[in-house]
CSV table of N, CA and C and ligand atoms in Angstrom, one decimal:
chain,number,residue,atom,x,y,z
A,58,MET,N,-1.9,-8.7,-19.6
A,58,MET,CA,-2.7,-7.8,-19.2
A,58,MET,C,-2.2,-8.2,-17.6
A,59,SER,N,-1.9,-6.9,-17.0
A,59,SER,CA,-1.6,-7.6,-15.5
A,59,SER,C,-3.3,-7.8,-14.4
A,60,SER,N,-2.9,-8.6,-13.6
A,60,SER,CA,-4.1,-8.6,-12.9
A,60,SER,C,-5.2,-7.6,-12.2
A,61,ILE,N,-6.3,-8.2,-12.2
A,61,ILE,CA,-7.4,-7.1,-12.0
A,61,ILE,C,-6.7,-6.4,-10.2
A,62,PHE,N,-5.9,-7.4,-9.5
A,62,PHE,CA,-5.7,-6.9,-7.9
A,62,PHE,C,-4.1,-5.7,-8.4
A,63,THR,N,-3.5,-5.9,-9.5
A,63,THR,CA,-2.6,-4.8,-9.6
A,63,THR,C,-2.9,-3.8,-10.0
A,64,GLN,N,-4.1,-4.3,-11.0
A,64,GLN,CA,-4.7,-2.3,-11.2
A,64,GLN,C,-5.4,-2.0,-10.2
A,65,ILE,N,-5.7,-2.6,-9.1
A,65,ILE,CA,-6.1,-1.4,-8.0
A,65,ILE,C,-5.6,-1.5,-7.5
A,66,ILE,N,-4.1,-1.4,-6.8
A,66,ILE,CA,-2.9,-1.0,-6.3
A,66,ILE,C,-2.5,-0.1,-6.9
A,67,ASN,N,-2.1,-0.4,-8.1
A,67,ASN,CA,-1.8,0.9,-9.1
A,67,ASN,C,-2.6,2.2,-9.2
A,68,ARG,N,-3.9,1.9,-8.5
A,68,ARG,CA,-5.3,2.8,-8.6
A,68,ARG,C,-5.5,3.0,-10.4
A,69,GLU,N,-5.3,2.0,-11.3
A,69,GLU,CA,-6.0,2.2,-12.1
A,69,GLU,C,-7.6,1.5,-12.5
A,70,ILE,N,-8.2,0.7,-11.2
A,70,ILE,CA,-9.1,0.9,-10.8
A,70,ILE,C,-9.8,0.9,-10.1
A,71,PRO,N,-10.5,1.5,-9.4
A,71,PRO,CA,-11.5,2.2,-8.1
A,71,PRO,C,-11.5,1.2,-7.5
A,72,SER,N,-11.3,1.2,-6.2
A,72,SER,CA,-11.6,0.4,-4.9
A,72,SER,C,-12.3,1.3,-3.7
A,73,LYS,N,-12.7,0.7,-2.8
A,73,LYS,CA,-12.7,1.5,-1.7
A,73,LYS,C,-11.7,0.8,-0.6
A,74,ILE,N,-11.1,2.0,-0.3
A,74,ILE,CA,-9.6,1.4,0.7
A,74,ILE,C,-9.9,1.5,2.1
A,75,PHE,N,-9.7,0.9,2.5
A,75,PHE,CA,-9.7,0.7,4.2
A,75,PHE,C,-8.4,0.7,4.6
A,76,HIS,N,-7.2,0.3,4.3
A,76,HIS,CA,-5.8,0.5,4.9
A,76,HIS,C,-4.6,0.0,3.7
A,77,ASP,N,-3.7,1.1,3.3
A,77,ASP,CA,-2.9,1.0,2.3
A,77,ASP,C,-1.3,1.6,3.0
A,78,THR,N,-0.3,0.3,2.7
A,78,THR,CA,1.1,0.7,2.8
A,78,THR,C,1.9,0.6,1.6
A,79,ASP,N,3.2,0.2,2.1
A,79,ASP,CA,4.0,0.1,1.3
A,79,ASP,C,3.9,-1.6,0.6
A,80,SER,N,3.4,-2.6,1.5
A,80,SER,CA,3.9,-4.2,1.3
A,80,SER,C,1.8,-4.9,1.2
A,81,VAL,N,0.8,-3.3,1.4
A,81,VAL,CA,-0.4,-4.3,1.5
A,81,VAL,C,-1.5,-3.4,1.0
A,82,ILE,N,-2.6,-3.7,0.6
A,82,ILE,CA,-3.8,-3.0,0.4
A,82,ILE,C,-5.2,-3.7,1.0
A,83,VAL,N,-6.4,-3.1,1.7
A,83,VAL,CA,-7.0,-3.9,2.0
A,83,VAL,C,-8.2,-2.8,1.9
A,84,ILE,N,-9.0,-4.0,0.9
A,84,ILE,CA,-10.2,-3.1,0.1
A,84,ILE,C,-11.4,-3.6,0.5
A,85,ALA,N,-12.4,-3.0,0.1
A,85,ALA,CA,-13.8,-3.9,0.5
A,85,ALA,C,-14.0,-4.8,-1.2
A,86,ASP,N,-14.7,-6.1,-0.6
A,86,ASP,CA,-14.9,-6.9,-1.9
A,86,ASP,C,-16.0,-5.7,-3.1
A,87,ILE,N,-15.9,-6.0,-4.1
A,87,ILE,CA,-17.0,-5.7,-5.0
A,87,ILE,C,-18.3,-6.6,-4.9
A,88,ASN,N,-18.1,-7.7,-4.1
A,88,ASN,CA,-19.4,-8.8,-4.5
A,88,ASN,C,-19.2,-9.2,-2.9
A,89,PRO,N,-19.4,-8.6,-2.2
A,89,PRO,CA,-19.3,-9.2,-0.9
A,89,PRO,C,-20.7,-10.4,-0.2
A,90,LYS,N,-19.9,-10.9,0.4
A,90,LYS,CA,-20.4,-12.5,0.9
A,90,LYS,C,-20.9,-12.8,1.9
A,91,ALA,N,-20.3,-11.6,2.7
A,91,ALA,CA,-20.9,-11.4,4.1
A,91,ALA,C,-21.1,-9.4,4.9
A,92,PRO,N,-21.8,-9.9,5.7
A,92,PRO,CA,-22.2,-8.0,5.8
A,92,PRO,C,-21.0,-7.1,5.6
A,93,LEU,N,-19.8,-8.0,6.3
A,93,LEU,CA,-18.5,-6.7,6.3
A,93,LEU,C,-17.5,-8.2,5.2
A,94,HIS,N,-17.2,-7.6,4.3
A,94,HIS,CA,-16.1,-8.9,3.4
A,94,HIS,C,-15.0,-7.0,2.9
A,95,LEU,N,-13.7,-7.7,3.6
A,95,LEU,CA,-12.7,-7.3,2.6
A,95,LEU,C,-11.7,-7.9,2.3
A,96,LEU,N,-10.9,-7.3,1.5
A,96,LEU,CA,-10.0,-8.3,1.2
A,96,LEU,C,-8.6,-8.0,1.7
A,97,ILE,N,-7.8,-8.6,1.9
A,97,ILE,CA,-6.2,-8.1,2.1
A,97,ILE,C,-5.3,-8.9,1.5
A,98,ILE,N,-4.8,-7.6,0.5
A,98,ILE,CA,-3.7,-8.3,-0.9
A,98,ILE,C,-2.4,-7.9,-0.8
A,99,PRO,N,-1.4,-8.8,-1.0
A,99,PRO,CA,-0.2,-7.9,-0.6
A,99,PRO,C,0.1,-7.2,-2.1
A,100,LYS,N,0.9,-6.6,-1.5
A,100,LYS,CA,1.6,-6.0,-3.3
A,100,LYS,C,2.7,-6.4,-4.0
A,101,GLU,N,3.4,-7.5,-3.5
A,101,GLU,CA,4.1,-8.3,-3.9
A,101,GLU,C,2.9,-10.1,-4.6
A,102,GLU,N,2.8,-10.0,-5.7
A,102,GLU,CA,2.4,-11.0,-6.7
A,102,GLU,C,2.5,-12.3,-6.5
A,103,SER,N,1.8,-13.4,-5.9
A,103,SER,CA,1.7,-14.6,-6.2
A,103,SER,C,0.7,-15.4,-6.6
A,104,LYS,N,0.8,-16.2,-7.3
A,104,LYS,CA,-0.4,-16.7,-8.0
A,104,LYS,C,-1.3,-17.8,-6.9
A,105,ASN,N,-1.0,-18.4,-6.1
A,105,ASN,CA,-1.2,-18.8,-5.2
A,105,ASN,C,-0.4,-19.3,-3.7
A,106,PHE,N,-1.7,-19.8,-2.3
A,106,PHE,CA,-1.0,-20.0,-1.4
A,106,PHE,C,0.4,-20.8,-1.2
A,107,TYR,N,0.6,-21.6,-2.3
A,107,TYR,CA,2.4,-22.8,-2.1
A,107,TYR,C,3.2,-21.4,-2.6
A,108,GLU,N,2.9,-20.5,-3.4
A,108,GLU,CA,4.2,-19.5,-3.9
A,108,GLU,C,4.3,-18.4,-3.5
A,109,THR,N,3.7,-18.4,-2.3
A,109,THR,CA,3.7,-17.3,-1.1
A,109,THR,C,4.9,-17.6,-0.4
A,110,LYS,N,5.6,-16.9,0.4
A,110,LYS,CA,6.9,-16.6,0.9
A,110,LYS,C,5.9,-16.5,2.2
A,111,ILE,N,6.7,-17.2,3.1
A,111,ILE,CA,6.2,-17.2,4.3
A,111,ILE,C,6.0,-16.0,5.1
A,112,GLU,N,7.4,-15.2,4.8
A,112,GLU,CA,7.0,-13.6,5.1
A,112,GLU,C,5.6,-13.0,4.9
A,113,THR,N,5.8,-13.2,3.7
A,113,THR,CA,4.1,-12.7,3.2
A,113,THR,C,2.8,-12.7,3.9
A,114,LEU,N,2.8,-13.9,4.2
A,114,LEU,CA,1.6,-15.1,4.9
A,114,LEU,C,1.7,-14.5,6.5
A,115,GLN,N,2.9,-14.2,6.8
A,115,GLN,CA,2.6,-13.6,7.9
A,115,GLN,C,2.6,-12.0,8.2
A,116,MET,N,3.0,-11.4,7.2
A,116,MET,CA,2.6,-9.7,7.2
A,116,MET,C,0.7,-10.0,6.6
A,117,LEU,N,0.4,-10.7,6.0
A,117,LEU,CA,-0.8,-11.1,6.1
A,117,LEU,C,-1.9,-11.1,7.1
A,118,SER,N,-1.2,-11.9,7.9
A,118,SER,CA,-1.6,-12.3,8.9
A,118,SER,C,-1.8,-10.8,10.1
A,119,ASP,N,-1.0,-10.4,10.1
A,119,ASP,CA,-0.6,-9.2,11.2
A,119,ASP,C,-1.8,-8.1,10.7
A,120,THR,N,-1.8,-8.1,9.0
A,120,THR,CA,-2.5,-7.2,9.0
A,120,THR,C,-4.4,-7.2,9.2
A,121,ALA,N,-4.7,-8.8,9.1
A,121,ALA,CA,-6.0,-8.7,9.9
A,121,ALA,C,-6.1,-8.5,11.0
A,122,LYS,N,-5.0,-8.7,11.9
A,122,LYS,CA,-5.2,-8.6,13.4
A,122,LYS,C,-5.3,-6.9,13.4
A,123,LEU,N,-4.3,-6.6,12.5
A,123,LEU,CA,-4.6,-5.1,12.9
A,123,LEU,C,-6.1,-4.3,12.3
A,124,VAL,N,-6.6,-5.3,11.2
A,124,VAL,CA,-7.7,-4.4,10.9
A,124,VAL,C,-8.9,-4.8,11.8
A,125,ALA,N,-8.4,-6.1,12.5
A,125,ALA,CA,-9.9,-6.9,13.2
A,125,ALA,C,-9.8,-5.8,14.9
A,126,ASP,N,-8.5,-5.0,15.0
A,126,ASP,CA,-8.6,-4.6,16.0
A,126,ASP,C,-9.3,-2.9,15.8
A,127,LYS,N,-9.0,-2.5,14.5
A,127,LYS,CA,-9.2,-0.9,14.2
A,127,LYS,C,-10.7,-1.0,14.2
A,128,LEU,N,-11.7,-2.5,13.3
A,128,LEU,CA,-12.7,-2.3,14.0
A,128,LEU,C,-13.6,-2.4,15.0
A,129,GLY,N,-12.7,-3.1,16.0
A,129,GLY,CA,-13.1,-3.6,17.3
A,129,GLY,C,-14.1,-4.6,17.3
A,130,ILE,N,-13.0,-5.9,16.4
A,130,ILE,CA,-13.4,-7.6,15.8
A,130,ILE,C,-12.7,-8.1,16.2
A,131,ALA,N,-11.6,-7.9,17.2
A,131,ALA,CA,-10.6,-9.2,17.5
A,131,ALA,C,-10.8,-10.1,17.7
A,132,ASP,N,-11.6,-10.6,18.6
A,132,ASP,CA,-12.3,-12.0,18.5
A,132,ASP,C,-14.0,-12.4,17.7
A,133,HIS,N,-13.9,-11.7,16.5
A,133,HIS,CA,-14.9,-12.0,15.7
A,133,HIS,C,-14.9,-11.9,14.3
A,134,PHE,N,-14.3,-12.7,13.7
A,134,PHE,CA,-14.2,-12.5,12.0
A,134,PHE,C,-13.5,-13.9,11.7
A,135,LYS,N,-13.8,-14.1,10.4
A,135,LYS,CA,-13.3,-15.1,9.8
A,135,LYS,C,-12.0,-14.3,8.5
A,136,ILE,N,-11.2,-15.7,8.5
A,136,ILE,CA,-10.2,-15.5,7.2
A,136,ILE,C,-10.4,-17.1,6.7
A,137,LEU,N,-10.5,-16.1,4.6
A,137,LEU,CA,-10.8,-17.0,3.8
A,137,LEU,C,-9.7,-17.0,3.0
A,138,ILE,N,-9.2,-18.2,2.7
A,138,ILE,CA,-8.0,-18.3,1.4
A,138,ILE,C,-8.7,-19.4,0.1
A,139,ASN,N,-9.0,-18.8,-0.7
A,139,ASN,CA,-9.6,-19.5,-2.1
A,139,ASN,C,-8.1,-20.4,-2.6
A,140,ASN,N,-7.7,-21.3,-2.8
A,140,ASN,CA,-6.6,-21.6,-3.6
A,140,ASN,C,-6.8,-23.3,-4.7
A,141,GLY,N,-7.2,-22.5,-5.8
A,141,GLY,CA,-7.7,-23.3,-6.7
A,141,GLY,C,-9.4,-23.4,-6.7
A,142,LEU,N,-10.0,-24.3,-5.7
A,142,LEU,CA,-11.1,-24.5,-5.6
A,142,LEU,C,-11.8,-23.2,-5.2
A,143,GLY,N,-12.8,-22.4,-5.8
A,143,GLY,CA,-13.4,-21.7,-5.8
A,143,GLY,C,-12.8,-20.0,-5.9
A,144,GLN,N,-11.3,-20.3,-6.6
A,144,GLN,CA,-10.6,-18.9,-6.4
A,144,GLN,C,-10.8,-18.2,-8.2
A,145,GLU,N,-11.4,-17.3,-7.7
A,145,GLU,CA,-11.6,-16.6,-8.9
A,145,GLU,C,-10.5,-15.9,-10.0
A,146,ILE,N,-9.5,-15.0,-9.1
A,146,ILE,CA,-8.8,-14.4,-9.1
A,146,ILE,C,-7.0,-14.7,-9.1
A,147,PRO,N,-6.5,-15.1,-9.8
A,147,PRO,CA,-4.9,-16.1,-9.4
A,147,PRO,C,-4.0,-15.3,-8.8
A,148,TYR,N,-4.3,-14.5,-7.6
A,148,TYR,CA,-3.4,-13.7,-6.8
A,148,TYR,C,-3.6,-14.4,-5.5
A,149,LEU,N,-2.9,-14.3,-4.6
A,149,LEU,CA,-3.3,-14.7,-3.7
A,149,LEU,C,-3.7,-13.6,-2.4
A,150,HIS,N,-4.9,-13.8,-1.8
A,150,HIS,CA,-5.3,-12.5,-1.3
A,150,HIS,C,-5.8,-13.2,0.2
A,151,PHE,N,-6.2,-12.7,0.9
A,151,PHE,CA,-6.9,-13.0,1.7
A,151,PHE,C,-8.4,-12.2,1.8
A,152,HIS,N,-9.7,-13.3,2.6
A,152,HIS,CA,-10.7,-13.0,2.8
A,152,HIS,C,-10.7,-12.3,3.8
A,153,PHE,N,-11.0,-11.3,4.4
A,153,PHE,CA,-11.6,-11.1,5.9
A,153,PHE,C,-13.0,-10.8,6.0
A,154,MET,N,-13.5,-11.6,6.6
A,154,MET,CA,-15.2,-11.1,6.8
A,154,MET,C,-15.9,-11.7,8.5
A,155,SER,N,-17.0,-10.6,8.4
A,155,SER,CA,-17.7,-10.8,9.6
A,155,SER,C,-19.3,-10.1,9.5
A,156,ASP,N,-19.7,-10.2,10.8
A,156,ASP,CA,-21.3,-9.7,10.7
A,156,ASP,C,-21.2,-8.3,11.8
A,157,LYS,N,-20.3,-8.0,12.2
A,157,LYS,CA,-19.5,-6.8,13.2
A,157,LYS,C,-19.1,-5.9,12.3
A,158,GLY,N,-18.5,-4.8,13.2
A,158,GLY,CA,-17.0,-4.2,12.6
A,158,GLY,C,-17.9,-2.6,11.7
A,159,LEU,N,-18.9,-3.0,11.2
A,159,LEU,CA,-19.7,-2.2,9.8
A,159,LEU,C,-19.2,-0.9,10.5
A,160,ASN,N,-19.7,-0.3,11.7
A,160,ASN,CA,-19.9,0.8,12.5
A,160,ASN,C,-18.6,1.6,12.3
A,161,LYS,N,-17.6,0.8,12.3
A,161,LYS,CA,-15.6,1.7,12.2
A,161,LYS,C,-15.4,1.2,10.8
A,162,LEU,N,-16.3,1.0,10.1
A,162,LEU,CA,-15.7,0.9,8.7
A,162,LEU,C,-15.5,2.3,7.5
A,163,LYS,N,-14.6,2.5,8.0
A,163,LYS,CA,-14.2,4.0,7.3
A,163,LYS,C,-13.1,3.8,6.0
A,164,PHE,N,-13.5,4.3,4.8
A,164,PHE,CA,-12.7,4.0,4.0
A,164,PHE,C,-11.6,5.3,3.5
A,165,ILE,N,-10.5,5.1,2.9
A,165,ILE,CA,-9.5,6.5,2.8
A,165,ILE,C,-10.1,7.1,1.4
A,166,GLU,N,-10.3,8.4,1.5
A,166,GLU,CA,-10.5,9.5,1.0
A,166,GLU,C,-9.4,9.6,-0.1
A,167,ASP,N,-9.5,9.2,-1.6
A,167,ASP,CA,-7.9,9.9,-2.3
A,167,ASP,C,-8.2,11.3,-2.7
B,273,5GP,P1,-11.7,-15.3,-4.9
B,273,5GP,O1,-12.8,-16.0,-5.6
B,273,5GP,O2,-10.2,-15.2,-6.3
B,273,5GP,O3,-10.9,-16.0,-3.7
B,273,5GP,O4,-11.7,-13.5,-4.7
B,273,5GP,C1,-11.6,-12.6,-5.7
B,273,5GP,C2,-12.4,-11.9,-4.5
B,273,5GP,O5,-12.4,-10.8,-5.6
B,273,5GP,C3,-14.3,-12.1,-4.8
B,273,5GP,O6,-14.8,-11.8,-4.0
B,273,5GP,C4,-14.8,-11.0,-5.8
B,273,5GP,O7,-16.0,-10.6,-5.5
B,273,5GP,C5,-13.8,-10.3,-5.8
B,273,5GP,N1,-13.5,-9.3,-6.7
B,273,5GP,C6,-13.3,-9.3,-8.1
B,273,5GP,N2,-13.3,-8.2,-9.2
B,273,5GP,C7,-13.0,-7.3,-7.9
B,273,5GP,C8,-13.2,-6.1,-8.5
B,273,5GP,O8,-12.6,-5.1,-9.3
B,273,5GP,N3,-12.9,-4.9,-7.3
B,273,5GP,C9,-12.9,-5.3,-6.0
B,273,5GP,N4,-13.2,-4.9,-4.7
B,273,5GP,N5,-13.3,-7.3,-5.4
B,273,5GP,C10,-13.5,-7.3,-6.9
C-alpha cells in the first residue's frame, strides 16, 4: 500500500491544499500542533532525511520561503523535520509552523 502522502498527492485522500506544483505539495496538517501548521511534501518519495537528495532539500527550503512570503511571515515561522524520532509517516517532509499568517491562508479549490 502506498504512503498516505502519495495518496494525498494523487488526490485519493482529500486534503486542504495551499500550494501545488510538479515537485511539491503543501497541505494543512490534519492534527495541527501550532495555530498554523502546514506540511511541505516533495512529490518524489524518500524515507528519511539521509535518503533525500540535496536538490530536494533545497527545493523544500525554497518552497518554505515561498509559503512564508505568501503568508506575510517571512521572519516568523519554524520548520521541523522528524527523522525517526517522532516520525509518524516514513516519507520525508517539512513541518511549517507559525502563530501568524492564518489571515492569508487560502486553500486551492478543486
Ligand atoms: P511526522 O510525525 O511523520 O513527522 O508527521 C506526520 C504528520 O502528518 C503529522 O503531523 C500528522 O498530523 C499528519 N497527518 C497524518 N495523516 C494525515 C492525513 O491524512 N492528512 C493530513 N493532512 N495530515 C496527516
